[in-house]
CSV table of C-alpha atoms in Angstrom, one decimal:
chain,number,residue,atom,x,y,z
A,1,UNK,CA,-33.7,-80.0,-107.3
A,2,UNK,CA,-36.6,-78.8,-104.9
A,3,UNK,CA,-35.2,-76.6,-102.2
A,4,UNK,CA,-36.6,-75.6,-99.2
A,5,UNK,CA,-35.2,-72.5,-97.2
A,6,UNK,CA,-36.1,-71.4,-93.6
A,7,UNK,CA,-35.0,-68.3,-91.4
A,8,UNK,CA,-34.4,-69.2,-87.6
A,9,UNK,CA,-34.3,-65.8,-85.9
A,10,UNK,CA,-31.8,-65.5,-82.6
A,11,UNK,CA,-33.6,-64.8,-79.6
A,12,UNK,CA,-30.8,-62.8,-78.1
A,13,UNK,CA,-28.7,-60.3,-78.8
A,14,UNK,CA,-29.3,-58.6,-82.9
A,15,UNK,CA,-25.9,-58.1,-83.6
A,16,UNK,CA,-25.8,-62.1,-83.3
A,17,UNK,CA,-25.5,-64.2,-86.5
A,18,UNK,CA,-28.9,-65.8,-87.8
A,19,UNK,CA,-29.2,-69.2,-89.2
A,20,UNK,CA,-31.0,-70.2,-92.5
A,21,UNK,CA,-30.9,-73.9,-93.0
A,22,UNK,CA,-31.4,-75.0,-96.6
A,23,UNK,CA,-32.9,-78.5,-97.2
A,24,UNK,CA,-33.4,-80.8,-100.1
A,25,UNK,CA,-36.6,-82.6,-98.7
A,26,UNK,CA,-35.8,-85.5,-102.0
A,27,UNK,CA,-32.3,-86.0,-100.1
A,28,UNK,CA,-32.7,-85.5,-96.4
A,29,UNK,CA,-28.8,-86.6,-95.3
A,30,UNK,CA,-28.1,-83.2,-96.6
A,31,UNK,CA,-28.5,-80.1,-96.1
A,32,UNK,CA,-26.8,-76.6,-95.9
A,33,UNK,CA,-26.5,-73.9,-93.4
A,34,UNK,CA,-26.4,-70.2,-94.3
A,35,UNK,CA,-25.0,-68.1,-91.8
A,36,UNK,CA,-25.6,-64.5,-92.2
A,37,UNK,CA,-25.3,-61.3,-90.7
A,38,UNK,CA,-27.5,-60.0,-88.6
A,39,UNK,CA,-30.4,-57.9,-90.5
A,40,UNK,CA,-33.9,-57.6,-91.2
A,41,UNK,CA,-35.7,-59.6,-92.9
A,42,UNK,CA,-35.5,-59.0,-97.0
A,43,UNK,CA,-32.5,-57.3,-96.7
A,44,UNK,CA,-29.3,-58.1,-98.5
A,45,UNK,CA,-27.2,-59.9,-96.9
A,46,UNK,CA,-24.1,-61.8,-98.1
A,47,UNK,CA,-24.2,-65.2,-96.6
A,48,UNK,CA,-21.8,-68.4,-96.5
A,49,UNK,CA,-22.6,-71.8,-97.7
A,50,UNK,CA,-21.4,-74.7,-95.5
A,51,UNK,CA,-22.3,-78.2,-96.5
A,52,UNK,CA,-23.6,-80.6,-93.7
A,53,UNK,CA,-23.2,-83.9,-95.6
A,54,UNK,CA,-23.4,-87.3,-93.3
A,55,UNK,CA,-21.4,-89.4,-96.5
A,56,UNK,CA,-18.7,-86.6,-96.4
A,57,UNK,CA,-18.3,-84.4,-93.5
A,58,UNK,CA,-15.4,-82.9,-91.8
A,59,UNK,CA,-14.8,-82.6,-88.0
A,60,UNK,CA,-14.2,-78.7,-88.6
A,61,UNK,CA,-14.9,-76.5,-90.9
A,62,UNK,CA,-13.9,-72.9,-91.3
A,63,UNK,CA,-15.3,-70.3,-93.2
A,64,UNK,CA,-14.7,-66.6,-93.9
A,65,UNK,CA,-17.1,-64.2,-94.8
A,66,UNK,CA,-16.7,-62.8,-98.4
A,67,UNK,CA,-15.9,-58.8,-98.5
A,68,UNK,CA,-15.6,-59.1,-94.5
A,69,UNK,CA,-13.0,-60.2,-92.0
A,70,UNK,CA,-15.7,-61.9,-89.9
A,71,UNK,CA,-15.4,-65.9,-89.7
A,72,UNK,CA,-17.5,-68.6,-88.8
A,73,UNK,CA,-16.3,-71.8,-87.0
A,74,UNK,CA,-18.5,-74.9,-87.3
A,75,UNK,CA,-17.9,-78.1,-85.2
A,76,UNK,CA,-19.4,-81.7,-85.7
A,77,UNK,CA,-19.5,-82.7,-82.2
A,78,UNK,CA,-21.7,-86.2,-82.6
A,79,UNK,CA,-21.8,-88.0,-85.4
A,80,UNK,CA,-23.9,-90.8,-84.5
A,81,UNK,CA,-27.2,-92.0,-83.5
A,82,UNK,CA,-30.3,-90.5,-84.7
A,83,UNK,CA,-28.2,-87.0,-86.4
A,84,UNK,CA,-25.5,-84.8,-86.6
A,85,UNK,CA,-25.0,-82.2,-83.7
A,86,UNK,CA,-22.8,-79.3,-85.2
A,87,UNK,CA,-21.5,-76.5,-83.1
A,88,UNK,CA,-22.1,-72.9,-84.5
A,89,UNK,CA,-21.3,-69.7,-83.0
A,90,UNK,CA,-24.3,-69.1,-82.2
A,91,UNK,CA,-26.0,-71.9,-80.8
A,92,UNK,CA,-26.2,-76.0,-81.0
A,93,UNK,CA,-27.5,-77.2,-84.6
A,94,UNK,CA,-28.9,-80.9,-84.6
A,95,UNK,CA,-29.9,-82.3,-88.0
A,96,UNK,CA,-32.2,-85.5,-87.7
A,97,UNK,CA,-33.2,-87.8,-90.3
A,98,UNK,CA,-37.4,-88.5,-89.1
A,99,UNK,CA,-37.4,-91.0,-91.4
A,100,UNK,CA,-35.8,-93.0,-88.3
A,101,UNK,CA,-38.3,-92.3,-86.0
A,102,UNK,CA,-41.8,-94.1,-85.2
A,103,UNK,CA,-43.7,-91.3,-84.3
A,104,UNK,CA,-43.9,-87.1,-85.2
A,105,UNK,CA,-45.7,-87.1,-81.4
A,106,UNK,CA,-42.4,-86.3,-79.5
A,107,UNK,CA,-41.1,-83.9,-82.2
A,108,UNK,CA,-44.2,-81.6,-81.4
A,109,UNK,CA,-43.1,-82.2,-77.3
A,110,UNK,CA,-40.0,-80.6,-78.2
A,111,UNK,CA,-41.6,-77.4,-80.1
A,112,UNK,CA,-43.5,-76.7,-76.9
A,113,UNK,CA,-42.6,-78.2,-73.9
A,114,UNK,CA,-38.8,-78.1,-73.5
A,115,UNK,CA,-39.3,-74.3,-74.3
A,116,UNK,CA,-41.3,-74.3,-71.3
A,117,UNK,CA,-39.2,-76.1,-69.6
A,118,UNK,CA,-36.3,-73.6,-70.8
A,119,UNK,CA,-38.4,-70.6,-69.2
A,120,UNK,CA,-39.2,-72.5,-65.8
A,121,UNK,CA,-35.8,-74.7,-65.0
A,122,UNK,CA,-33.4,-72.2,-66.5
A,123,UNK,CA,-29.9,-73.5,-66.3
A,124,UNK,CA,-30.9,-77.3,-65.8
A,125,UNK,CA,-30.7,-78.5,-69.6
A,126,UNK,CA,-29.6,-76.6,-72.6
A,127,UNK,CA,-31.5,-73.6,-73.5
A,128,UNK,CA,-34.0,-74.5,-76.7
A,129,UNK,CA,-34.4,-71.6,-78.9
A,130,UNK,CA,-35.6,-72.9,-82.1
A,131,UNK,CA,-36.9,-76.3,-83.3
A,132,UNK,CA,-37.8,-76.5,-87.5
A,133,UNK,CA,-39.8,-79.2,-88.7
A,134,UNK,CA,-40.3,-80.5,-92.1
A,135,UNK,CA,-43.6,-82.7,-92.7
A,136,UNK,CA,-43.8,-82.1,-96.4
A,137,UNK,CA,-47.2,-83.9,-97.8
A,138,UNK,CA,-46.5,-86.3,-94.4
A,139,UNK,CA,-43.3,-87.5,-95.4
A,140,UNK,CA,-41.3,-87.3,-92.4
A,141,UNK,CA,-38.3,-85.6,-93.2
A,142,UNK,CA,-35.7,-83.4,-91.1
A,143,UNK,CA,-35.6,-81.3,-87.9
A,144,UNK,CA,-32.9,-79.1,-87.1
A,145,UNK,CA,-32.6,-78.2,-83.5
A,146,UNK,CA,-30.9,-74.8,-82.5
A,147,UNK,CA,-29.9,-74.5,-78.8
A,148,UNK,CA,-28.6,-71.1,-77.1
A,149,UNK,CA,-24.7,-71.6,-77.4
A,150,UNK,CA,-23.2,-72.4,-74.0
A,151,UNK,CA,-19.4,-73.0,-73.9
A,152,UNK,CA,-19.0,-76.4,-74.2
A,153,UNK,CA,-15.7,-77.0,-72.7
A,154,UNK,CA,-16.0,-80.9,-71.8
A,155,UNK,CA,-18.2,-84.7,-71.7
A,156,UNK,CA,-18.9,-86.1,-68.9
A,157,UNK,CA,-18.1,-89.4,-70.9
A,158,UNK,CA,-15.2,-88.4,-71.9
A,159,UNK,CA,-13.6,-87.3,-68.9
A,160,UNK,CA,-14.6,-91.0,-67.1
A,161,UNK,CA,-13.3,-92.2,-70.4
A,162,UNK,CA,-9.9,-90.3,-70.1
A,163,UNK,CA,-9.3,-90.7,-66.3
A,164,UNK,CA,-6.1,-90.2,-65.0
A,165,UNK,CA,-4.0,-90.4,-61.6
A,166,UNK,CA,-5.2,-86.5,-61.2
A,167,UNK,CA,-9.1,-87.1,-62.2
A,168,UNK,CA,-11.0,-85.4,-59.5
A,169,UNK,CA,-13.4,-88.2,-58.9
A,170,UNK,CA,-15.9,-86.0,-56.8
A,171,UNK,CA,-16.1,-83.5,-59.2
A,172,UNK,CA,-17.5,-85.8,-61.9
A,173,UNK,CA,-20.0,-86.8,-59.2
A,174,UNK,CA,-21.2,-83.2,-59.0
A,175,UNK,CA,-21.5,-82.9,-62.5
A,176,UNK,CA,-23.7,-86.3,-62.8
A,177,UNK,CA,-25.8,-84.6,-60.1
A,178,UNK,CA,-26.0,-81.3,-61.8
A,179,UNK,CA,-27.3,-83.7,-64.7
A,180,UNK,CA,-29.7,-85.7,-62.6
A,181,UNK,CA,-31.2,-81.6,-61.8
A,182,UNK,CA,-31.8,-81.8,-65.5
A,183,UNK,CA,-33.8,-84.9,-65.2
A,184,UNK,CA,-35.9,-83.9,-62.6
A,185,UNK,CA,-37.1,-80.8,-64.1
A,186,UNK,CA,-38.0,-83.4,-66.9
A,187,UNK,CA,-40.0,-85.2,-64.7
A,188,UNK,CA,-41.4,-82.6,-62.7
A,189,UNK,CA,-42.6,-81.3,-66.5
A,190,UNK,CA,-44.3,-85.6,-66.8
A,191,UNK,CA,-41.5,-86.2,-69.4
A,192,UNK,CA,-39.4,-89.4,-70.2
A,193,UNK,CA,-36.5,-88.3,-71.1
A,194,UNK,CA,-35.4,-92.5,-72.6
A,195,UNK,CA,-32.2,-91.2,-73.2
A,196,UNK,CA,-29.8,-90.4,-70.1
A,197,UNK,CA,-26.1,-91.6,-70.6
A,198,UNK,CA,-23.0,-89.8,-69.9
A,199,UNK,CA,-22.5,-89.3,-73.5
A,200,UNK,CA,-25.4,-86.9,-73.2
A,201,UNK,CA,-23.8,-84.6,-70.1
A,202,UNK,CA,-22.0,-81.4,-71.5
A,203,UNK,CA,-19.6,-79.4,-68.9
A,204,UNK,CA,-20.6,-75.8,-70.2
A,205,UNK,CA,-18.8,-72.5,-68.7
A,206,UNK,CA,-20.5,-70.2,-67.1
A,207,UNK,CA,-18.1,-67.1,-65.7
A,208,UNK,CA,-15.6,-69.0,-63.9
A,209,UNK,CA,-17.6,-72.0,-63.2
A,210,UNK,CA,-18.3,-75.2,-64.8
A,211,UNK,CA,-22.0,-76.7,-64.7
A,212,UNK,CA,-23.1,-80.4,-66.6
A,213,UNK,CA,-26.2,-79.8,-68.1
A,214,UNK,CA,-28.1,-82.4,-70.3
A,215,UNK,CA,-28.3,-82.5,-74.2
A,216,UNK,CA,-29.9,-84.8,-76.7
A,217,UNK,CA,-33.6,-84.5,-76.4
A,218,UNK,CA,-34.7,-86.8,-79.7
A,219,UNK,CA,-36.7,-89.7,-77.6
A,220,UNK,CA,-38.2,-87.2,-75.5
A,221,UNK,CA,-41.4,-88.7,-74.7
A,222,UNK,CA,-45.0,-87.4,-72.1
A,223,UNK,CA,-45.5,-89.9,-69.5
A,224,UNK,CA,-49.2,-90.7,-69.8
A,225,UNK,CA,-49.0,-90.2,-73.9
A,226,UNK,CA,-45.8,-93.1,-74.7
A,227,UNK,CA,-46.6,-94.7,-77.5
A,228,UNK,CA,-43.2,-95.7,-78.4
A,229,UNK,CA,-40.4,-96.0,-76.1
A,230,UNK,CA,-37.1,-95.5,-77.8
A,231,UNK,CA,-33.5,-96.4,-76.9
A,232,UNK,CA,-30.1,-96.4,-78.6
A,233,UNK,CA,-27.8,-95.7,-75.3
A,234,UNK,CA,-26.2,-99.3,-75.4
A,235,UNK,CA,-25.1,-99.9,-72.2
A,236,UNK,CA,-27.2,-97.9,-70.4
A,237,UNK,CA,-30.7,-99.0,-71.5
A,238,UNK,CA,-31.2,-102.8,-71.8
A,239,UNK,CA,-34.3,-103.8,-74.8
A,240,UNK,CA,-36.3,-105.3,-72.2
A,241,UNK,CA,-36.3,-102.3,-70.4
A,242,UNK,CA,-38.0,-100.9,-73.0
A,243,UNK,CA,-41.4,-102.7,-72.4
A,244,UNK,CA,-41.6,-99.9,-70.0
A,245,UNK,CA,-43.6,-97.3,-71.4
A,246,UNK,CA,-45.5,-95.1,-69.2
A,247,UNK,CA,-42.9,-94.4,-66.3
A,248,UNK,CA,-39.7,-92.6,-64.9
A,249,UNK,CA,-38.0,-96.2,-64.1
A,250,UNK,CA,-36.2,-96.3,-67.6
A,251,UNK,CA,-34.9,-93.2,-66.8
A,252,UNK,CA,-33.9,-94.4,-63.2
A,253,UNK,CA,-32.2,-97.4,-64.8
A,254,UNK,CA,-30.4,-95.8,-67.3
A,255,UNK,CA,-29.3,-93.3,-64.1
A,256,UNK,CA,-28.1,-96.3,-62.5
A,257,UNK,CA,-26.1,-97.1,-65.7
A,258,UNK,CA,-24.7,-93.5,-65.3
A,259,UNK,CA,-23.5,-94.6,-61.6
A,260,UNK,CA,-21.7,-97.8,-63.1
A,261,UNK,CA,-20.2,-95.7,-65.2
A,262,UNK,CA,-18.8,-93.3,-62.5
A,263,UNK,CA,-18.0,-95.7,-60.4
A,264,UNK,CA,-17.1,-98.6,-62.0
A,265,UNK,CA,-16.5,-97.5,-65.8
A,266,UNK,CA,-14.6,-100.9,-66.9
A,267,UNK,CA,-17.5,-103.1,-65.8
A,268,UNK,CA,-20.2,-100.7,-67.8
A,269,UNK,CA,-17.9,-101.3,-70.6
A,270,UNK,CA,-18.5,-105.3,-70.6
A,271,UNK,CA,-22.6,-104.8,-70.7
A,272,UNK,CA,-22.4,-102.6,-74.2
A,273,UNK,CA,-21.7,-104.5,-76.6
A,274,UNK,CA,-23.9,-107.6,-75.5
A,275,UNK,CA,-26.9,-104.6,-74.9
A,276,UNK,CA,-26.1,-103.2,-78.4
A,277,UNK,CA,-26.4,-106.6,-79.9
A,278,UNK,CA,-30.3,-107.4,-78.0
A,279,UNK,CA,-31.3,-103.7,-79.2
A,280,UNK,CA,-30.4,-104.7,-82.8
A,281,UNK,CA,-31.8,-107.8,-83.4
A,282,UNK,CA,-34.5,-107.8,-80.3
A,283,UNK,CA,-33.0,-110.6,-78.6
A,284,UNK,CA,-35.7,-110.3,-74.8
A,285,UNK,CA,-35.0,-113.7,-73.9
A,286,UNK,CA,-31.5,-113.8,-73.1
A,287,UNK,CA,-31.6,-109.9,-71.7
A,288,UNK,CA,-28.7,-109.1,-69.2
A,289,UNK,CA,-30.7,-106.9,-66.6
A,290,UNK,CA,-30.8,-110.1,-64.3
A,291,UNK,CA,-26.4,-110.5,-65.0
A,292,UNK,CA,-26.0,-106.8,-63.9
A,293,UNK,CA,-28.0,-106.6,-60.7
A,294,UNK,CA,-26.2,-109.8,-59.4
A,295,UNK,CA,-22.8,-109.1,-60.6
A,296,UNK,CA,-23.2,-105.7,-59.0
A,297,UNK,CA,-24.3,-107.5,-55.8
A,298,UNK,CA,-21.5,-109.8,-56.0
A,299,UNK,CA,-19.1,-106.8,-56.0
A,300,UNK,CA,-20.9,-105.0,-53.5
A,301,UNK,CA,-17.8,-105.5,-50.7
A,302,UNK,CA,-15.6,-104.5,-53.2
A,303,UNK,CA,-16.9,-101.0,-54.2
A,304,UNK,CA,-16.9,-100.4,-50.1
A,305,UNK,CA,-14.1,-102.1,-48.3
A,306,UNK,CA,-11.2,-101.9,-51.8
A,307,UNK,CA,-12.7,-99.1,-53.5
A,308,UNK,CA,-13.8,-97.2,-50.1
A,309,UNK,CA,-16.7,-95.8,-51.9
A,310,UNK,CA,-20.0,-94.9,-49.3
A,311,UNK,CA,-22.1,-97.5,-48.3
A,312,UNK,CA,-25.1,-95.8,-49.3
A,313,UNK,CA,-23.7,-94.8,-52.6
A,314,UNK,CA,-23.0,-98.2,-53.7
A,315,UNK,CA,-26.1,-99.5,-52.2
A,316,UNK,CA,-28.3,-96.8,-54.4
A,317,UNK,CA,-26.5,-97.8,-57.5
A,318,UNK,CA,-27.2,-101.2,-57.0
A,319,UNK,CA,-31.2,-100.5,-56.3
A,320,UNK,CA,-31.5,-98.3,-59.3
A,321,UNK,CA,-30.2,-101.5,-61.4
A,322,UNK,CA,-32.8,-103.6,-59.9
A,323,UNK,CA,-34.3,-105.6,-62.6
A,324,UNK,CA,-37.8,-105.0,-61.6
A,325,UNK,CA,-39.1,-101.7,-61.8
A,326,UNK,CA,-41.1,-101.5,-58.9
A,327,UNK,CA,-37.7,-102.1,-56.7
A,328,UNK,CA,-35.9,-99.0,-58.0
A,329,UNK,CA,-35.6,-95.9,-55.8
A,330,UNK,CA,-36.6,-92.8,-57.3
A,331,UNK,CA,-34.7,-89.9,-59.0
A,332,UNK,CA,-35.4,-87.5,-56.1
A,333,UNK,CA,-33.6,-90.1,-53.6
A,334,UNK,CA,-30.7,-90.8,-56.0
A,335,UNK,CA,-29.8,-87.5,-56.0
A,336,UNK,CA,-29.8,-86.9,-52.3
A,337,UNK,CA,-27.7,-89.9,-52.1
A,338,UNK,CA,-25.3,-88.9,-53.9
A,339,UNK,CA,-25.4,-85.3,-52.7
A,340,UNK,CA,-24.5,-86.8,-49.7
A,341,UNK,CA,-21.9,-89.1,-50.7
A,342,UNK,CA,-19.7,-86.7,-52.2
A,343,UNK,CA,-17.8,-85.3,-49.4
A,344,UNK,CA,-17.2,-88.8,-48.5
A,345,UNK,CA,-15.7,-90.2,-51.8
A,346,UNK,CA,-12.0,-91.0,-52.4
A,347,UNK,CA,-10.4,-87.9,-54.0
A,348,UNK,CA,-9.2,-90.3,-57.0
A,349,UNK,CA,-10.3,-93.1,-58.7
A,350,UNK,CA,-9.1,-96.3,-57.1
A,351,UNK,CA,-7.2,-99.0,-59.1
A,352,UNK,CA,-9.7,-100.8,-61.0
């Protein structure tokens, strides 16, 4: 068996561990992480062997260090989509199969740009510290993405999901805005991001406070170089929306998916499947973009006079879900919108 093996050195603190990924470019679902002590390189080192296998994986996996009363704790936090996303001590670790992708072009976006972006929007998305690429004899094979670790503490998604009588319904409207910060700097950087959804918004602890930032940068895309626009956020990016190539409005929509999804997170739920079904089997004609904007209009009284949402909140969402692009209101306006709509929401979610 041909094996590959690659050093990803921490850019913080030594005394950190390192990560040496271990790939088998003949079977690319697996692959296994070494995590070793901190040393230089050549050095001995004793290191630990944890499998990341997509056929037969476990949701946590702990390992202790031989000779040593150190231990490692990996995570799978998403086990779907284009990879795996595993939690380490040390940092995010996204495995990615490239053998789904259409293009190498927005890999080599992520080797350079989001680091830029890292160094000029600190705080706004997730740290990137180290992307590895395999391109063996151009056979498109894996990248592993490591991200600074940030304590990941909750999902946006899953906290709309989970809602309860005590859900602080302005809070998670701060977070979508601290993710919509995220976005911008995106944008301000002439990137697509093609993949916002609330799955995608991490609540990470900083000190005391809690701050959403976005993850998942695999359809990361420049503005003026889209070749290939790529979606798999059903329910939040219709196919037809995808024509769309060379501008923020996908992003935009998908944002006013996100709002649904605040704000009315039962009526987002009846729009996935039918979305999932037209990004599978490419069914334009039928699309649902047209069903949204008016069934969103026809509840328009609703989310203000029963749900006592803003005016101005509602009416934003509504825009951003216009089926023509041209009609949608930009990021920057969404998010003073909803900056402003905050102190004006109900403090829990109303009775859907």
């Amino acid at each position: 068996m041909s094996e590959r093996y690659l050093l990803v050195k921490s850019n913080s603190s030594p005394d950190l561990l390192r990560e040496c990924l271990e790939f088998d470019p003949k079977d690319p679902a697996k692959c296994r992480v070494h995590v070793l002590p901190a040393a230089k390189i050549g050095e001995d080192r004793i290191k630990i062997d944890i499998l990341l296998d997509s056929d037969d994986i476990k949701n946590n996996i702990t390992v202790r260090q031989k000779h040593s009363h150190h231990q490692v704790i990996v995570t799978l936090l998403k086990d779907r989509g284009l990879g795996l996303v595993y939690d380490l001590e040390d940092g995010i670790l996204k495995i990615i199969n490239l053998e789904r992708l259409k293009t190498l072009d927005n890999m080599h976006i992520l080797n350079g740009k989001l680091r830029e972006i890292d160094h000029k929007h600190l705080g706004k998305v997730f740290g990137i510290r180290d992307i590895i690429l395999i391109d063996e004899e151009n056979e498109k094979r894996i990248i592993g993405i490591l991200s600074r670790k940030e304590r990941v503490v909750e999902n946006l998604h899953t906290l709309i999901k989970e809602r309860n009588s005590e859900t602080d319904l302005p809070q998670l409207a701060i977070f979508l805005l601290q993710s919509l910060q995220g976005l911008q700097a995106l944008h301000n950087e002439k990137l697509i991001f093609g993949d916002f959804k609330l799955p995608n918004i991490e609540i990470v602890k900083e000190g005391e406070e809690k701050i959403a930032k976005l993850l998942d940068f695999d359809t990361i895309q420049e503005v003026d170089k889209c070749v290939i626009y790529q979606c798999f956020s059903c329910g939040y990016t219709p196919s037809s929306a995808q024509l769309d190539r060379t501008s923020f409005s996908n992003d935009v929509l998908s944002v006013g998916r996100g709002l649904i999804g605040l704000l009315a997170p039962e009526m987002l739920a009846i729009y996935s499947f039918a979305d999932k079904m037209r990004l599978m089997f490419g069914d334009s004609e039928h699309d649902n973009l047209d069903e949204v904007y008016e069934e969103l209009l026809s509840s328009r009284n609703k989310f203000i006079e029963t749900y006592e949402y803003p005016e101005e909140l509602v009416d934003i969402m509504i825009a951003a879900n216009h089926p023509e692009q041209i009609q949608r209101p930009s990021l920057a306006d969404i998010m003073d919108v909803i900056e402003k709509s905050i102190p004006k929401l109900p403090l829990r979610y109303p009775e859907f």
